[in-house]
C-alpha positions as CSV (number, residue, x, y, z in Angstrom):
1,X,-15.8,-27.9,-14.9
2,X,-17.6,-25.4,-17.6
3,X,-18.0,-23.0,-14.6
4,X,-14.4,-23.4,-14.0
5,X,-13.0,-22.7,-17.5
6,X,-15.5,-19.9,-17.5
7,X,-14.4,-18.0,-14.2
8,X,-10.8,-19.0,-15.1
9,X,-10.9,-16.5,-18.2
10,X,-12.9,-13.6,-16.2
11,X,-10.7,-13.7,-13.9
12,X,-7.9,-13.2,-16.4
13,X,-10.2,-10.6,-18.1
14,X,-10.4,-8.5,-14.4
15,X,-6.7,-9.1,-14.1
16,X,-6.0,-7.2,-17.5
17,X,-8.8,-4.6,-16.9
18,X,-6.7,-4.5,-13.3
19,X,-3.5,-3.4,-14.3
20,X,-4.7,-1.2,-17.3
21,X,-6.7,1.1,-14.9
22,X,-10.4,0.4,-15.5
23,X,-11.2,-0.6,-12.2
24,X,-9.5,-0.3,-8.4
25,X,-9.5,-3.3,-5.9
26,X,-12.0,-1.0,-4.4
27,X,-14.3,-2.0,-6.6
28,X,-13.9,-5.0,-7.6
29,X,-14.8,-6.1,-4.3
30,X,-18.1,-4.1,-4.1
31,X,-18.7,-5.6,-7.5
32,X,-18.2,-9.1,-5.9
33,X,-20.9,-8.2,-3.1
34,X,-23.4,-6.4,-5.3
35,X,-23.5,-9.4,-7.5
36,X,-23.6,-11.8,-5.2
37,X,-26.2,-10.1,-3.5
38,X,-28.5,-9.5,-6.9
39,X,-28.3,-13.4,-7.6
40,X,-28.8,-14.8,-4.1
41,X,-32.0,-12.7,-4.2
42,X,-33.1,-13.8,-7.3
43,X,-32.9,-17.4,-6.6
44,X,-35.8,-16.5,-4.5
45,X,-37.6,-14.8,-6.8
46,X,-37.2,-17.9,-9.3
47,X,-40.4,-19.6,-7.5
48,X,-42.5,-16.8,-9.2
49,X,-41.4,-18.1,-12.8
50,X,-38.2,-18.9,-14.5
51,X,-37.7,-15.0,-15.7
52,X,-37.5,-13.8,-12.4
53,X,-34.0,-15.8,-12.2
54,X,-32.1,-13.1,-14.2
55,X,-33.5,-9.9,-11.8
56,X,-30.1,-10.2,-9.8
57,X,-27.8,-9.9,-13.4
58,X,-30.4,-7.0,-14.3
59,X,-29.9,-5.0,-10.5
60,X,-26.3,-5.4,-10.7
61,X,-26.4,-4.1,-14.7
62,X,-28.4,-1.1,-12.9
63,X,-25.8,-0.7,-10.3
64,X,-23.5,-0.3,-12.4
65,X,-24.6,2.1,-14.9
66,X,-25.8,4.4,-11.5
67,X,-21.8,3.8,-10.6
68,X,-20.7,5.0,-14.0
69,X,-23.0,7.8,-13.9
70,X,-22.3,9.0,-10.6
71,X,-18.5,9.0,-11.4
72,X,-18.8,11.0,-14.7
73,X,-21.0,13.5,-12.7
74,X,-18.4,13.4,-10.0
75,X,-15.0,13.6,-12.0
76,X,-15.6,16.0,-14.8
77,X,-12.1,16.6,-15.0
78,X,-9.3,14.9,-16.1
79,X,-7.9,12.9,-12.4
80,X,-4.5,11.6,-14.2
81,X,-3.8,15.4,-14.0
82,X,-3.7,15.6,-10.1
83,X,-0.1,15.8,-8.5
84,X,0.0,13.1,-5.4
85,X,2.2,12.7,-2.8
86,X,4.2,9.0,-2.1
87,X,4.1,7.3,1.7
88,X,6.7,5.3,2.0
89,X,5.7,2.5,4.9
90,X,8.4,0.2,6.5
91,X,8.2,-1.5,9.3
92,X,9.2,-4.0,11.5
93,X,8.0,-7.3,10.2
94,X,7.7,-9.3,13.1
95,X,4.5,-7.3,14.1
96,X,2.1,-9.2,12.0
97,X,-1.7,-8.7,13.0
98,X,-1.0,-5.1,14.3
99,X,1.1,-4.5,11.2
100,X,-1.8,-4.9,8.9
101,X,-4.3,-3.0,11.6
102,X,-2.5,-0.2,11.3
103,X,-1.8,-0.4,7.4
104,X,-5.6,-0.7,7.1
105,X,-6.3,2.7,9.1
106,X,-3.6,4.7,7.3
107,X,-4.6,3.3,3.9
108,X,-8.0,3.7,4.3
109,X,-7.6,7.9,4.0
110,X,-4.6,8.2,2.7
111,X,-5.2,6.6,-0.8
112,X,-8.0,9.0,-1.4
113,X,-4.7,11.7,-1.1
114,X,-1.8,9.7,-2.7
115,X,-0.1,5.9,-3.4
116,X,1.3,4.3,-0.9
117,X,5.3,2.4,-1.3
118,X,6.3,-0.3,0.7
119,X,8.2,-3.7,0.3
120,X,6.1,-6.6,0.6
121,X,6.1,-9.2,3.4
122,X,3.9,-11.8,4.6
123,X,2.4,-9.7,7.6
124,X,1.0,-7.8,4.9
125,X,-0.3,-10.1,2.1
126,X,-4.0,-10.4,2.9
127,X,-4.4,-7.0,2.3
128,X,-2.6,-5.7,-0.6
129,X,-2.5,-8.2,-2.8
130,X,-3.9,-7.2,-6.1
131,X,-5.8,-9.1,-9.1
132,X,-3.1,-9.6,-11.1
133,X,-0.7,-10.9,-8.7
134,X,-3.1,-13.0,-7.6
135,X,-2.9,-14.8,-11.0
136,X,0.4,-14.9,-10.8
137,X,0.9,-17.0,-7.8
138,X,-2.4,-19.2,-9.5
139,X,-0.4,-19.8,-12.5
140,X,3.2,-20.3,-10.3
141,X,4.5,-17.3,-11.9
142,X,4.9,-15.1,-8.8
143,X,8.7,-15.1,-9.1
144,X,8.5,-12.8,-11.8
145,X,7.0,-10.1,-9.1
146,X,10.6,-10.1,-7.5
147,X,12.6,-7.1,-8.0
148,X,15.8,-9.2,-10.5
149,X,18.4,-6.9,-10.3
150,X,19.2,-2.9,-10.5
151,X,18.2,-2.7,-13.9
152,X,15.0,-4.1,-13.4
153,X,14.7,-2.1,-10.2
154,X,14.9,1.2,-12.1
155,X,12.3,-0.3,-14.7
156,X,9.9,-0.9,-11.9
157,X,10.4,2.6,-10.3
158,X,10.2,4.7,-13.8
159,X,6.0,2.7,-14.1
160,X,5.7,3.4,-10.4
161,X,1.5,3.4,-10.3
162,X,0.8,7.1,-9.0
163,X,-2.4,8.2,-11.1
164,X,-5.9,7.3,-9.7
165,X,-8.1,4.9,-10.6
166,X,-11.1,6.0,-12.2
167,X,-13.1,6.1,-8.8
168,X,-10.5,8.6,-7.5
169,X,-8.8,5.9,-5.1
170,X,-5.2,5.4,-5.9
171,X,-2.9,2.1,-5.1
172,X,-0.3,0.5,-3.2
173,X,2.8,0.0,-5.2
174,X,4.4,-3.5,-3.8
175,X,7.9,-4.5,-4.5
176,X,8.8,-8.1,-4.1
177,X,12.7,-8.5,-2.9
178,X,15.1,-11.0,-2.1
179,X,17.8,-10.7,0.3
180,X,20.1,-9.4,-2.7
181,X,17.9,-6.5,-3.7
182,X,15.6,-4.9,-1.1
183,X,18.6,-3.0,0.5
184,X,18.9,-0.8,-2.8
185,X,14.8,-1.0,-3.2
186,X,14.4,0.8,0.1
187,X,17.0,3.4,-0.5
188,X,15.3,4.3,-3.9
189,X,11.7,4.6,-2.8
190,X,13.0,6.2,0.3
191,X,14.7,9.3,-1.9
192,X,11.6,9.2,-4.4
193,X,8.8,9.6,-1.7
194,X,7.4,12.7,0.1
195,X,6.5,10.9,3.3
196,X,8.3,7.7,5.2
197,X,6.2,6.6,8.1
198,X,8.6,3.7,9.8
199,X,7.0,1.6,12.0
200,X,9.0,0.8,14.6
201,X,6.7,-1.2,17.2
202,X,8.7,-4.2,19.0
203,X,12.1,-2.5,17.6
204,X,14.7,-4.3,19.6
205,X,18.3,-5.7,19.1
206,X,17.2,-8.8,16.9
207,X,16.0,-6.2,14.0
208,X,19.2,-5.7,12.3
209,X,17.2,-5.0,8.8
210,X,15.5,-1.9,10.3
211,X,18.9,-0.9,11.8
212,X,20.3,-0.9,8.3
213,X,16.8,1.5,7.1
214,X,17.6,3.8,9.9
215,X,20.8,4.5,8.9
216,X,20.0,5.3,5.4
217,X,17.1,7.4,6.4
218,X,19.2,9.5,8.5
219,X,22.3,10.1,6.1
220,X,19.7,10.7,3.0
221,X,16.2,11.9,3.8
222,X,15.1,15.0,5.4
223,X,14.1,14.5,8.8
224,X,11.2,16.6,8.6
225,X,9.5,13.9,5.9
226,X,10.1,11.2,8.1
227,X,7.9,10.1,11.0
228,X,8.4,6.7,13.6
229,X,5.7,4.8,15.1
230,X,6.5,3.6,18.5
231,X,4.8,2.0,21.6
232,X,5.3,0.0,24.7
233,X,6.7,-2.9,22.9
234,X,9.2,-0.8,21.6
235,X,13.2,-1.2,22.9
236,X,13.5,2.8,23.4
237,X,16.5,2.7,25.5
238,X,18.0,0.2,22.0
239,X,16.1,2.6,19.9
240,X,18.2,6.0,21.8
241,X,21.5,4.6,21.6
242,X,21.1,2.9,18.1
243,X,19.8,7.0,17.0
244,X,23.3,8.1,19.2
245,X,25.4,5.8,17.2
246,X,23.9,6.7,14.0
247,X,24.1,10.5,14.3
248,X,27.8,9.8,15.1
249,X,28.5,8.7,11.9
250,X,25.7,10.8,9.5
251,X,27.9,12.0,6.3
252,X,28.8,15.6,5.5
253,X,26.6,15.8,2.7
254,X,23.2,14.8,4.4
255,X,20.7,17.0,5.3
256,X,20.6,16.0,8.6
257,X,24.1,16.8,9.4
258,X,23.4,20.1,10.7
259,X,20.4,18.9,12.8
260,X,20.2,17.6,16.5
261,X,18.2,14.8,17.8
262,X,15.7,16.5,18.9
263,X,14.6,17.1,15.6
264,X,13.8,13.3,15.3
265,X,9.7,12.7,15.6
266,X,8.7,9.8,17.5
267,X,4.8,9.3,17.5
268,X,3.9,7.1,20.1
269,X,0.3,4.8,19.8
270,X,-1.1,2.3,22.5
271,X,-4.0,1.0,21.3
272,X,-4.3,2.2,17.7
273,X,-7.7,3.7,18.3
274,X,-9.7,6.4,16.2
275,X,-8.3,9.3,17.7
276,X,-4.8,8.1,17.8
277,X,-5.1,7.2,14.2
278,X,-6.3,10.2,13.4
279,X,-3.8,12.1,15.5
280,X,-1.2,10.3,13.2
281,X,-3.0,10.7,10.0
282,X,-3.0,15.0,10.5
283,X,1.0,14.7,11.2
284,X,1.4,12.3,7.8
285,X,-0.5,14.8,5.6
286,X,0.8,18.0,7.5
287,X,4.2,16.8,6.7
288,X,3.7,16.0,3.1
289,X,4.9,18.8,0.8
């Protein structure tokens, strides 16, 4: 119970230190492993006298002085300075697993660059949920994570997290949404972002959300920031005439209107390996202004 109360207000204390921007999720977790590594060790060590229990608190006290160190050394100047570019990521969310394989390989390089924008799901939660959100479902108060209205919307977006943290990695910027409000959430971060990246693996007639995001993407956002993921699994002959409808009816004012189809890039992946990531990766960053 003591060991309860204790961890209960350090986790508290990492949550604040979280979302004020004195540590990434990056390295929190190396933290974690360090740590556990430095006391496990010294357990062992204990057998040579009682002293040699506190070896593992005094390694990871080293390790993290070399950290700081290595960062100041690194860093000399100011990183809150440095102008990123925002992916936007939707997706089909029926794809689970392969969903988060793919967020996992695009993340992995891309937050060195820039933050990444998406609206949360479930296929997704393992991975990008953060410290303080965390303690927020703990303490039942996830419900105030949801996007509430417009007002609140435009709140969220104008303390949109686009600095680094202070090891250079930046973050993915979730927004929670009900039925009532991700419509308007995804036409926002759509307009505000350099790059979309759709995902639209296992695209087929049942995914009437994503028709709803193609539509806006097309009458809003320049094609040439906006990339689709597609594969085998994929309805392509659905996907073609749902595009053919679309064009159809793209307004006057979009800067699309004078552009053909052709113009629309499809990136095709199989197996998701190394060198199709990477093939993906060059045309996200190429793309980015």
């Amino acid at each position: 119970a003591l060991f309860g109360i204790v961890g209960f207000f350090l986790l508290r204390r990492i949550g604040r230190n979280y979302q004020q921007k004195r540590m990434s999720d990056q390295s929190i977790t190396l933290d974690a492993m360090w740590l556990m590594f430095g006391v496990v060790q010294s357990i062992t060590l204990a057998f040579e006298g009682w002293a040699w229990i506190f070896t593992g608190l005094a390694a990871f006290l080293a390790y993290k002085l070399v950290v700081k160190a290595g960062f100041t050394v690194l860093f000399r100047t100011d990183l809150r300075d440095t102008e990123a570019p925002l992916l936007l990521l939707l997706r089909v969310f029926s794809l689970g697993h392969r969903s988060e394989r793919l967020f996992g390989s695009i993340s992995k390089l891309w937050l060195r660059a820039g933050s990444i924008g998406l609206i949360a799901g479930p296929d997704l939660v393992t991975t990008t949920v953060e410290p303080h959100e965390f303690l927020d479902f703990m303490g039942g108060h996830l419900s105030r994570q949801f996007v509430q209205g417009e007002s609140d919307l435009n709140e969220r977006l104008n303390r949109i997290d686009i600095q680094p943290d202070p090891d250079g990695r930046f973050r993915v910027n979730e927004f929670f949404c009900h039925a009532d409000t991700w419509q308007m959430t995804m036409q926002r971060l759509a307009r505000m972002s350099n790059v979309v990246l759709m995902d639209l693996r296992s695209f087929s007639e049942t995914n009437q959300g994503c028709f709803y995001e193609l539509e806006q993407l097309l009458a809003a956002i320049p094609l040439e920031r906006v990339m689709f993921v597609i594969d085998d699994t994929t309805d392509q002959s659905f996907l073609e005439r749902t595009f053919k409808i679309l064009w159809q009816n793209i307004p006057e004012d979009s800067p699309n209107h004078r552009l053909s189809l052709s113009e629309l890039r499809l990136i095709k992946i199989s197996s998701q390996s190394a060198g199709e990531i990477q093939k993906l990766l060059q045309t996200v960053f190429a793309v980015q202004p």
